[in-house]
C-alpha positions as a Markdown table, in Angstrom:
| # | Residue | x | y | z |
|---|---|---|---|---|
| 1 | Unk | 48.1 | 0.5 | 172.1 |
| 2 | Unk | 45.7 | -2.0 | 173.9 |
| 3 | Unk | 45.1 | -0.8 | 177.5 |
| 4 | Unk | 43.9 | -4.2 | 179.5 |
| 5 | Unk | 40.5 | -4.0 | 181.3 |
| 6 | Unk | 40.9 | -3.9 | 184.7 |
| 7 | Unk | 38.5 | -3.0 | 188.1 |
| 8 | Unk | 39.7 | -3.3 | 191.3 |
| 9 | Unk | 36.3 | -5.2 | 192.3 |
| 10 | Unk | 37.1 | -7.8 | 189.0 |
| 11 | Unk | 39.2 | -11.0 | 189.7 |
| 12 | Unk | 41.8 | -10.6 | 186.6 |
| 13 | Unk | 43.0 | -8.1 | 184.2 |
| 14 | Unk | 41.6 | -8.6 | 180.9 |
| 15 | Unk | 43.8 | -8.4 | 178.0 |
| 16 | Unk | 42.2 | -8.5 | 173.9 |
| 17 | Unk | 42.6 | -7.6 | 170.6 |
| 18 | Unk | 39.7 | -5.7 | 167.9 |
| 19 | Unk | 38.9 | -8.6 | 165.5 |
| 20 | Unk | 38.8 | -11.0 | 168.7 |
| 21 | Unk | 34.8 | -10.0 | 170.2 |
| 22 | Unk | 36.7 | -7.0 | 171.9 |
| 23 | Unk | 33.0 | -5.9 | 171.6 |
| 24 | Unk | 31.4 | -9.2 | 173.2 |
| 25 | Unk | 34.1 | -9.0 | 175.8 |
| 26 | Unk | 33.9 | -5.4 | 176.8 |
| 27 | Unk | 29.7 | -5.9 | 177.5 |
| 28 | Unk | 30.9 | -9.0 | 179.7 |
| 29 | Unk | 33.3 | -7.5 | 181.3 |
| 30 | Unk | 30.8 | -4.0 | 181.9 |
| 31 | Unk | 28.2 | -6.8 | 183.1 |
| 32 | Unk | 30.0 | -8.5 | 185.4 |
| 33 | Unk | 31.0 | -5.1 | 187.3 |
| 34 | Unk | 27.7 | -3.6 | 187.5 |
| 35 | Unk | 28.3 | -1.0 | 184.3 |
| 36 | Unk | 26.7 | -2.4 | 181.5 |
| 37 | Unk | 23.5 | 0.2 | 180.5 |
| 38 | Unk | 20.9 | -0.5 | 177.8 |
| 39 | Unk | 22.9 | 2.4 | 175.7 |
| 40 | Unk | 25.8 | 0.5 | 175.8 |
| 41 | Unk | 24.0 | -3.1 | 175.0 |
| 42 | Unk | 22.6 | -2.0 | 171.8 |
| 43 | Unk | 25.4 | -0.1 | 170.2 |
| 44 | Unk | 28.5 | -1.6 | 169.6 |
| 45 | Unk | 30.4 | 1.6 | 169.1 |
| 46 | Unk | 29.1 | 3.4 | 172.3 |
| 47 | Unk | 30.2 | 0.2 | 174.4 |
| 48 | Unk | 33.9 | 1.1 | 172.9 |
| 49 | Unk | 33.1 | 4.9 | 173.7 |
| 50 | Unk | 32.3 | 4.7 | 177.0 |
| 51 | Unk | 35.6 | 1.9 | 177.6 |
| 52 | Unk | 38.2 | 4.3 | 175.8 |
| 53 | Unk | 36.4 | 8.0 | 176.4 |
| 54 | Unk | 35.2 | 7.4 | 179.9 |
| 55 | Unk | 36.3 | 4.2 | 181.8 |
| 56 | Unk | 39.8 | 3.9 | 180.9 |
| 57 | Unk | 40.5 | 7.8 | 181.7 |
| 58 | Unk | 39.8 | 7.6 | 185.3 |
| 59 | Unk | 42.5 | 8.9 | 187.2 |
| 60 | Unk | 45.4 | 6.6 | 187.6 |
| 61 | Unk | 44.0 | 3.7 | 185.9 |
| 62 | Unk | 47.1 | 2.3 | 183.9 |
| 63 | Unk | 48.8 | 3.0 | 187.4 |
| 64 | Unk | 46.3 | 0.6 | 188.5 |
| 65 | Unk | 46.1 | -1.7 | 186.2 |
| 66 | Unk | 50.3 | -2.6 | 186.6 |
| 67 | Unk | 49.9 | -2.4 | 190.6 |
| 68 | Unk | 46.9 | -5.2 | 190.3 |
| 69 | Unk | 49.4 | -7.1 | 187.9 |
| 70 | Unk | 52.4 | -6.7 | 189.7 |
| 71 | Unk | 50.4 | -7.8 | 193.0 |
| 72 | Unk | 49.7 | -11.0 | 191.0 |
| 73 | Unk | 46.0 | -10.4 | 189.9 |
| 74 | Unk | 45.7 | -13.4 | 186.8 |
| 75 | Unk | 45.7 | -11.7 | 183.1 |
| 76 | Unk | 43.0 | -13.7 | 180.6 |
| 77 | Unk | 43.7 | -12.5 | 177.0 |
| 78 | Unk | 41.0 | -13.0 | 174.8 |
| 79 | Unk | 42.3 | -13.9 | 171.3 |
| 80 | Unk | 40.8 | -15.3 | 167.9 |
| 81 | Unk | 41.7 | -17.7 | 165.5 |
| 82 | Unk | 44.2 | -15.8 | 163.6 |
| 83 | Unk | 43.0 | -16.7 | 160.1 |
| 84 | Unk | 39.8 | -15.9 | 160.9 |
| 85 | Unk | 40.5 | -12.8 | 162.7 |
| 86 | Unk | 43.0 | -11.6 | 159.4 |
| 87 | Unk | 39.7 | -12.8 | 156.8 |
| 88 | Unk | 37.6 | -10.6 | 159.1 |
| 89 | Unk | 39.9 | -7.9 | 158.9 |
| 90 | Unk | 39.9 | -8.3 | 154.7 |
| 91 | Unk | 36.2 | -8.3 | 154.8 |
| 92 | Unk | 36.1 | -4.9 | 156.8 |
| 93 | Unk | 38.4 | -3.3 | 154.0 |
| 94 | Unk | 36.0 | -4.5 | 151.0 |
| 95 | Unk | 32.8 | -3.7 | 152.3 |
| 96 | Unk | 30.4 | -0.9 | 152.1 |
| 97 | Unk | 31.3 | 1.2 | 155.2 |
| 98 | Unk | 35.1 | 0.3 | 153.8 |
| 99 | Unk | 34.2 | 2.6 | 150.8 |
| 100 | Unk | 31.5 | 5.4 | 151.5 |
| 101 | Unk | 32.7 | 6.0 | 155.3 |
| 102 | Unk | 36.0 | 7.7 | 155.4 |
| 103 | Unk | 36.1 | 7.9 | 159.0 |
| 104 | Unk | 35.8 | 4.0 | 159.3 |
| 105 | Unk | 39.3 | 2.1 | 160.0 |
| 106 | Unk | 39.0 | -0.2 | 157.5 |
| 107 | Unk | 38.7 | 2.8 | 154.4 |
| 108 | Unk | 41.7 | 4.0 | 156.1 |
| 109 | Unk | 43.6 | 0.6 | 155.2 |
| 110 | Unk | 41.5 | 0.0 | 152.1 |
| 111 | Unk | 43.2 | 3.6 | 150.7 |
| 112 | Unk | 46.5 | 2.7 | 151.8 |
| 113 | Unk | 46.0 | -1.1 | 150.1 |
| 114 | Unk | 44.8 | 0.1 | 146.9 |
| 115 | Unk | 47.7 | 3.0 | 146.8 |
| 116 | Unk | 50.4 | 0.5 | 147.5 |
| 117 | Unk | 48.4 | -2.6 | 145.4 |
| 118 | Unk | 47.1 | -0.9 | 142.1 |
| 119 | Unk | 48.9 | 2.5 | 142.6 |
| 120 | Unk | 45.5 | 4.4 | 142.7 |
| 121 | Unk | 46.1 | 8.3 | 143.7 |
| 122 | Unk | 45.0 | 9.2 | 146.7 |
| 123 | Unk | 41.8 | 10.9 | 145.4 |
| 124 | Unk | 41.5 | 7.4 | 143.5 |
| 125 | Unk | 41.8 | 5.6 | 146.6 |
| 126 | Unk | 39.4 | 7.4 | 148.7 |
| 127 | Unk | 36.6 | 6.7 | 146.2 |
| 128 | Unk | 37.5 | 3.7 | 144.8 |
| 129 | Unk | 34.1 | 1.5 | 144.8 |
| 130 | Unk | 35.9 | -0.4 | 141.6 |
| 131 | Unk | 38.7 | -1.6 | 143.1 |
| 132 | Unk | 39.0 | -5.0 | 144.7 |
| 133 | Unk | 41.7 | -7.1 | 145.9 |
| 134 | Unk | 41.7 | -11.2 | 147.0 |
| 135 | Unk | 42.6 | -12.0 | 150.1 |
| 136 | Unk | 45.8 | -13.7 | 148.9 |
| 137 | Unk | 46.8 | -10.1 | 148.2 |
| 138 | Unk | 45.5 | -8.6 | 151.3 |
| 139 | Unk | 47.7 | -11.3 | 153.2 |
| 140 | Unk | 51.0 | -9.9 | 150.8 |
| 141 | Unk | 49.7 | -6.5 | 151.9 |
| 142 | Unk | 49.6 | -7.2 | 155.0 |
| 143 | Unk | 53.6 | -9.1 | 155.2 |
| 144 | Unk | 55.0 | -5.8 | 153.8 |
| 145 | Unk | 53.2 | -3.6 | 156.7 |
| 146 | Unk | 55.8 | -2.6 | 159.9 |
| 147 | Unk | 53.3 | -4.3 | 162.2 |
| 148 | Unk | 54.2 | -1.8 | 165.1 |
| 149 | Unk | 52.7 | 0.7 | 163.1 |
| 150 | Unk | 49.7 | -0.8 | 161.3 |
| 151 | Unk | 46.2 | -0.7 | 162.3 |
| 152 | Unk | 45.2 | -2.2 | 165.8 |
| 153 | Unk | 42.6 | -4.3 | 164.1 |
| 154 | Unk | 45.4 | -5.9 | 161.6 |
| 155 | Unk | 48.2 | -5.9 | 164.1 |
| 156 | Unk | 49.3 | -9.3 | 165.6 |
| 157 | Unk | 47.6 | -10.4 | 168.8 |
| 158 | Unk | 50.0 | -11.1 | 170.9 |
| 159 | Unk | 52.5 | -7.9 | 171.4 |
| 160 | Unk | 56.0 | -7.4 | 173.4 |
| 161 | Unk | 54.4 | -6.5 | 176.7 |
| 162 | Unk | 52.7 | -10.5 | 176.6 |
| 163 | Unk | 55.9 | -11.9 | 177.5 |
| 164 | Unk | 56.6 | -10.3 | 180.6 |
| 165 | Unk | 53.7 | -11.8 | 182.3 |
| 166 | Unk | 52.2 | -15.3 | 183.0 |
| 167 | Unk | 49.0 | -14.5 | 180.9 |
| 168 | Unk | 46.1 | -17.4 | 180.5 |
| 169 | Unk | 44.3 | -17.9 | 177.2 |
| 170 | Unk | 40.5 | -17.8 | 176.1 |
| 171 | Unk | 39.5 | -18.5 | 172.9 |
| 172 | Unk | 36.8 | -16.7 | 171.8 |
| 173 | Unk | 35.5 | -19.7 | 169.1 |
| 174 | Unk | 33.8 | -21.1 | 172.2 |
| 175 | Unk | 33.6 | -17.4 | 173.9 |
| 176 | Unk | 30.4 | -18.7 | 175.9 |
| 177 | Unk | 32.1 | -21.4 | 177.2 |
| 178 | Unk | 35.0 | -19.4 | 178.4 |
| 179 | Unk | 32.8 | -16.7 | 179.7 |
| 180 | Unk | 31.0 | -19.8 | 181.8 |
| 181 | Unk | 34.4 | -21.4 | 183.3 |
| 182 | Unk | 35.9 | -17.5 | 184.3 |
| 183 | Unk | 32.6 | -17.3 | 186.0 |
| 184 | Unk | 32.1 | -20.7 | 187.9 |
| 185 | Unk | 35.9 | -20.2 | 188.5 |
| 186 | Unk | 36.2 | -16.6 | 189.8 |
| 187 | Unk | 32.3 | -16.9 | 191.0 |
């Protein structure tokens, strides 16, 4: 569901989550290799584009991405307070884009929230600008969900695959900081 960042020329394998400056983290990480455009500094969603539509489909990439692990490259897993990440993730469902962009994750979740919370139709849902929720409720939401199946940007951090590698973590409440050390550490 998360495929790591990875080029052969990089030090480690990088290893995030959405919610945790996946977009702060994929402009360092295009940076540091030599990739990072002006189109891709200015626009969130085209950074994440380019990573999914264009980077991550080269040919044999995942292939290479376990032969660098397996070889012993280091894996550095950006993560996020997990409060803060999960109030972030409420806040995407309630706002504007939540509610008048149907594309947009989080009016995906908001519809299935206010179809399991205050058994709105599904037309109800989709339009639902009246409808709110607390957080507490989100967080009940949330507890009920299979989290193997529930948006990436909800889903816990850490997954399955984490344990079967020695993985060091950053976290990205001081993300400048870590940025710095990986640097002065991996020159």
């Amino acid at each position: 569901r998360r495929i790591p960042l990875f080029h052969p020329d990089f030090p480690f394998v990088i290893l995030w989550s959405q919610k945790a400056a996946c977009t702060s983290v994929a402009k360092w990480f295009f940076l540091q290799i030599g990739l990072l455009t002006d189109d891709l500094c200015t626009a969130g969603v085209a950074i994440h584009y380019f990573e999914h539509r264009v980077f991550k489909r080269r040919p044999n990439y995942l292939e290479d991405v376990a032969a660098a692990i397996k070889a012993g490259r280091p894996v550095v897993k950006f993560v996020r307070d997990p409060y803060a990440r999960a109030y972030s993730s409420y806040l995407e469902t309630c706002g504007k884009a939540a509610v008048t962009t149907p594309r947009f994750w989080g009016a995906k979740v908001r519809k299935q929230i206010l179809q399991d919370l205050v058994g709105a139709s599904e037309d109800e849902a989709t339009v639902a600008a009246e409808y709110s929720y607390s957080f507490g409720q989100y967080l009940q939401w949330v507890a009920k969900q299979d989290l193997t199946k529930i948006n990436n940007h909800i889903a816990p951090q850490f997954l399955a695959r984490d344990r079967l590698f020695d993985i060091r973590i950053a976290k990205v409440e001081s993300l400048n900081q870590q940025f710095d050390a990986l640097e002065r550490e991996f020159n």
